[in-house]
Amino acid sequence: MTKRVKEILTLLDEEYTTEYKCYLNYETPWQLLIATILSAQCTDERVNIVTKDLFQKYTTLEAFAKADLKELERDIHSTGFYHNKAKNIIACTKTLLEKYNGQVPQSIEELTKLAGVGRKTANVIRGNIFHEPSIVVDTHVKRISKRLGLAKEENPDKIEFELMKVLPKEHWILYNIQIIAFGRSICFARSPKCKECFLKGYCIEYKRKQGKK
DNA sequence: CTCCCGATAT
DNA sequence: ATATCAGGAG
């Protein structure tokens, strides 16, 4: 690990001292899987509002697998993209029951074969359920990793591999949590609060903007 | 590269 | 009324 990366990680650790915790509420592995499918293009807060009722109504994997499509669409409506998500949840839970004995698989390959599960969702499962070092590249991680010069690619899958090369494994899971906190409070997509940013000294974007003045 | 979509802030 | 939020599939 380079000195630069080490300093960035140290500053993140100092700023975000809280225990590692997933922002999505869940009790079982399959609940996290469904919550994460719902979280596509939707805030975690919104997903938690929906899953609070959803997991009380559908208490088992079987209940989701044989859910009525239209009814499930209504139940998850406020998370957006509800046609796709409802269809995916039913297909996904059916696969879980038919092929995996009701268990959530562990490998990226198997996870990403599930309906509605891409690399981001698969890595959320691997990190939280199986405690496998994995880097979740969501919109915050993508934007901020680029600004910090830790990644250059556009494709999230490629960024994941760039980050795997540059970040030590012990930080992989935590990195996503810290970056999300950072992205939601300081490093916004449009108008980041650079003046009060504790990482501006490491920011490519900030230097570029300074150079223009 | 396009389509899928609602909620909240401004 | 419009901008912003924030992944996966075909």
Coordinates of C-alpha atoms (C1' of nucleotides) in Angstrom, one line a residue:
Chain A
M1 CA 0.0 0.0 0.0
T2 CA 1.3 3.4 -0.9
K3 CA 1.8 6.2 1.7
R4 CA -0.9 8.2 0.0
V5 CA -3.5 5.4 0.3
K6 CA -2.5 4.8 3.8
E7 CA -3.0 8.4 4.7
I8 CA -6.4 8.5 3.1
L9 CA -7.5 5.4 4.9
T10 CA -6.2 6.7 8.2
L11 CA -8.2 10.0 7.7
L12 CA -11.3 8.0 6.9
D13 CA -10.9 5.8 10.0
E14 CA -10.4 8.9 12.2
E15 CA -13.5 10.6 10.7
Y16 CA -15.8 7.6 10.8
T17 CA -15.1 5.8 14.0
T18 CA -18.4 3.9 14.3
E19 CA -18.5 0.2 14.0
Y20 CA -19.0 -1.3 10.6
K21 CA -22.8 -1.6 10.0
C22 CA -24.8 -2.1 6.8
Y23 CA -27.3 0.6 6.2
L24 CA -30.0 -1.8 5.2
N25 CA -32.2 -3.5 7.9
Y26 CA -32.5 -7.3 7.8
E27 CA -32.6 -10.3 10.0
T28 CA -31.7 -13.2 7.6
P29 CA -29.4 -13.6 4.6
W30 CA -32.3 -13.8 2.2
Q31 CA -33.8 -10.6 3.7
L32 CA -30.6 -8.8 3.0
L33 CA -30.7 -10.1 -0.6
I34 CA -34.2 -8.8 -1.2
A35 CA -33.4 -5.5 0.6
T36 CA -30.4 -5.1 -1.6
I37 CA -32.3 -5.9 -4.8
L38 CA -34.8 -3.2 -3.8
S39 CA -32.0 -0.7 -3.1
A40 CA -31.1 -0.4 -6.8
Q41 CA -31.5 3.3 -7.7
C42 CA -33.2 3.9 -4.3
T43 CA -32.0 5.2 -1.0
D44 CA -31.5 2.8 1.9
E45 CA -33.8 4.8 4.0
R46 CA -36.7 4.2 1.6
V47 CA -35.9 0.5 1.4
N48 CA -36.0 0.2 5.1
I49 CA -39.4 1.8 5.2
V50 CA -40.7 -0.7 2.7
T51 CA -39.0 -3.8 4.1
K52 CA -40.4 -3.0 7.6
D53 CA -43.9 -3.9 6.4
L54 CA -42.7 -6.3 3.6
F55 CA -40.9 -8.7 5.9
Q56 CA -43.8 -8.8 8.2
K57 CA -46.2 -9.7 5.4
Y58 CA -43.9 -12.1 3.6
T59 CA -42.2 -14.0 6.5
T60 CA -40.5 -16.7 4.4
L61 CA -38.7 -17.3 1.2
E62 CA -41.6 -19.4 0.1
A63 CA -44.0 -16.5 0.6
F64 CA -42.0 -14.4 -1.8
A65 CA -41.6 -17.2 -4.3
K66 CA -45.3 -17.7 -4.6
A67 CA -46.3 -14.0 -4.2
D68 CA -48.8 -12.5 -6.6
L69 CA -46.8 -10.3 -9.0
K70 CA -49.3 -7.4 -9.0
E71 CA -49.6 -7.4 -5.2
L72 CA -45.9 -7.5 -4.7
E73 CA -45.5 -4.6 -7.1
R74 CA -47.8 -2.6 -4.9
D75 CA -46.0 -3.6 -1.8
I76 CA -42.6 -2.4 -3.1
H77 CA -44.0 0.4 -5.3
S78 CA -42.3 3.3 -3.6
T79 CA -38.8 1.9 -4.2
G80 CA -39.2 2.6 -7.9
F81 CA -38.6 0.2 -10.9
Y82 CA -41.2 -1.9 -9.2
H83 CA -42.1 -4.0 -12.3
N84 CA -38.6 -5.3 -12.6
K85 CA -37.9 -5.6 -8.9
A86 CA -41.1 -7.6 -8.2
K87 CA -40.4 -9.9 -11.1
N88 CA -36.8 -10.3 -10.1
I89 CA -37.6 -11.0 -6.4
I90 CA -40.1 -13.8 -7.3
A91 CA -37.6 -15.3 -9.8
C92 CA -34.7 -14.9 -7.4
T93 CA -36.5 -16.5 -4.4
K94 CA -37.7 -19.4 -6.6
T95 CA -34.2 -20.1 -7.7
L96 CA -33.0 -20.0 -4.1
L97 CA -35.6 -22.6 -3.2
E98 CA -35.2 -24.8 -6.2
K99 CA -31.4 -24.7 -6.7
Y100 CA -29.9 -23.7 -3.3
N101 CA -32.2 -25.4 -0.8
G102 CA -33.4 -22.0 0.4
Q103 CA -29.8 -20.8 1.2
V104 CA -28.2 -17.8 -0.3
P105 CA -25.1 -18.9 -2.3
Q106 CA -21.7 -17.4 -1.5
S107 CA -19.8 -17.1 -4.8
I108 CA -20.0 -14.1 -7.1
E109 CA -20.8 -16.3 -10.0
E110 CA -23.8 -17.9 -8.4
L111 CA -25.0 -14.7 -6.8
T112 CA -24.9 -12.7 -10.0
K113 CA -26.9 -15.4 -11.8
L114 CA -29.8 -14.7 -9.6
A115 CA -32.4 -12.3 -11.1
G116 CA -31.9 -8.7 -10.1
V117 CA -28.4 -9.4 -8.6
G118 CA -25.4 -7.7 -10.2
R119 CA -21.9 -7.3 -8.8
K120 CA -22.9 -4.6 -6.4
T121 CA -25.6 -6.6 -4.7
A122 CA -23.4 -9.8 -4.8
N123 CA -20.7 -8.0 -3.0
V124 CA -23.0 -6.6 -0.3
I125 CA -24.0 -10.2 0.4
R126 CA -20.5 -11.5 0.4
G127 CA -19.3 -8.8 2.8
N128 CA -22.2 -8.8 5.2
I129 CA -23.3 -12.4 5.3
F130 CA -20.1 -14.3 4.6
H131 CA -17.6 -11.7 5.8
E132 CA -15.6 -12.2 2.6
P133 CA -13.4 -9.3 1.7
S134 CA -15.3 -7.6 -1.1
I135 CA -15.6 -4.1 -2.5
V136 CA -19.1 -2.7 -3.1
V137 CA -18.9 -0.2 -5.9
D138 CA -22.0 1.9 -5.8
T139 CA -22.4 5.4 -7.1
H140 CA -20.6 7.0 -4.1
V141 CA -17.6 4.6 -4.3
K142 CA -17.4 5.2 -8.0
R143 CA -17.5 9.0 -7.8
I144 CA -15.3 9.4 -4.8
S145 CA -12.7 6.8 -5.7
K146 CA -12.2 8.7 -9.0
R147 CA -11.9 12.1 -7.2
L148 CA -9.3 10.6 -4.9
G149 CA -7.4 9.2 -7.8
L150 CA -7.9 5.6 -6.5
A151 CA -9.7 4.6 -9.7
K152 CA -9.8 5.9 -13.3
E153 CA -12.2 3.6 -15.0
E154 CA -15.9 4.4 -15.7
N155 CA -17.2 0.8 -15.4
P156 CA -18.0 -0.1 -11.8
D157 CA -16.7 -3.7 -12.3
K158 CA -13.4 -2.3 -13.5
I159 CA -13.3 0.1 -10.6
E160 CA -13.8 -2.8 -8.2
F161 CA -10.6 -4.4 -9.5
E162 CA -8.6 -1.2 -9.5
L163 CA -9.6 -0.7 -5.8
M164 CA -8.7 -4.3 -5.0
K165 CA -5.2 -3.6 -6.2
V166 CA -4.8 -0.5 -4.2
L167 CA -6.6 -1.1 -1.0
P168 CA -5.5 -3.6 1.6
K169 CA -8.1 -6.4 2.2
E170 CA -8.9 -5.4 5.7
H171 CA -10.3 -2.2 4.4
W172 CA -12.4 -3.6 1.6
I173 CA -15.7 -4.0 3.4
L174 CA -15.3 -0.9 5.6
Y175 CA -14.3 1.3 2.6
N176 CA -17.8 1.2 1.1
I177 CA -19.4 2.2 4.5
Q178 CA -17.0 5.0 5.1
I179 CA -17.2 6.4 1.5
I180 CA -21.0 6.3 1.6
A181 CA -21.0 8.3 4.9
F182 CA -18.5 10.7 3.3
G183 CA -20.5 11.0 0.1
R184 CA -23.8 11.6 1.9
S185 CA -22.3 14.3 4.2
I186 CA -19.5 16.1 2.3
C187 CA -18.5 14.8 -1.1
F188 CA -21.8 15.2 -3.0
A189 CA -22.0 14.5 -6.7
R190 CA -22.9 18.0 -7.8
S191 CA -21.7 20.5 -5.2
P192 CA -19.3 18.9 -2.8
K193 CA -18.4 20.8 0.3
C194 CA -14.7 21.0 -0.6
K195 CA -14.0 23.9 1.9
E196 CA -14.7 21.7 4.9
C197 CA -13.5 18.4 3.4
F198 CA -10.8 16.6 5.4
L199 CA -9.6 14.8 2.2
K200 CA -9.3 17.8 -0.1
G201 CA -5.5 17.5 0.1
Y202 CA -5.8 14.1 -1.7
C203 CA -8.5 15.1 -4.2
I204 CA -7.7 15.2 -7.9
E205 CA -10.9 17.1 -8.6
Y206 CA -10.2 19.7 -5.9
K207 CA -6.7 20.3 -7.3
R208 CA -8.1 20.7 -10.8
K209 CA -10.6 23.2 -9.6
Q210 CA -7.9 25.2 -7.7
G211 CA -5.7 25.2 -10.8
K212 CA -8.5 26.9 -12.8
K213 CA -8.8 29.8 -10.4
Chain B
dC1 C1' -26.5 2.4 -24.9
dT2 C1' -31.3 2.3 -23.5
dC3 C1' -35.0 1.2 -20.6
dC4 C1' -36.9 0.6 -16.1
dC5 C1' -39.6 4.5 -11.9
dG6 C1' -41.0 7.1 -7.2
dA7 C1' -39.7 10.3 -3.4
dT8 C1' -37.8 14.4 -1.7
dA9 C1' -35.5 18.8 -2.0
dT10 C1' -35.5 23.2 -4.2
Chain C
dA1 C1' -41.7 22.5 -12.5
dT2 C1' -37.4 20.5 -12.2
dA3 C1' -33.2 18.6 -10.3
dT4 C1' -31.2 14.9 -7.5
dC5 C1' -31.0 10.5 -5.6
dA6 C1' -28.9 5.9 -7.0
dG7 C1' -28.1 -0.6 -10.2
dG8 C1' -29.4 -4.2 -13.3
dA9 C1' -30.9 -6.3 -17.6
dG10 C1' -31.2 -6.8 -22.5

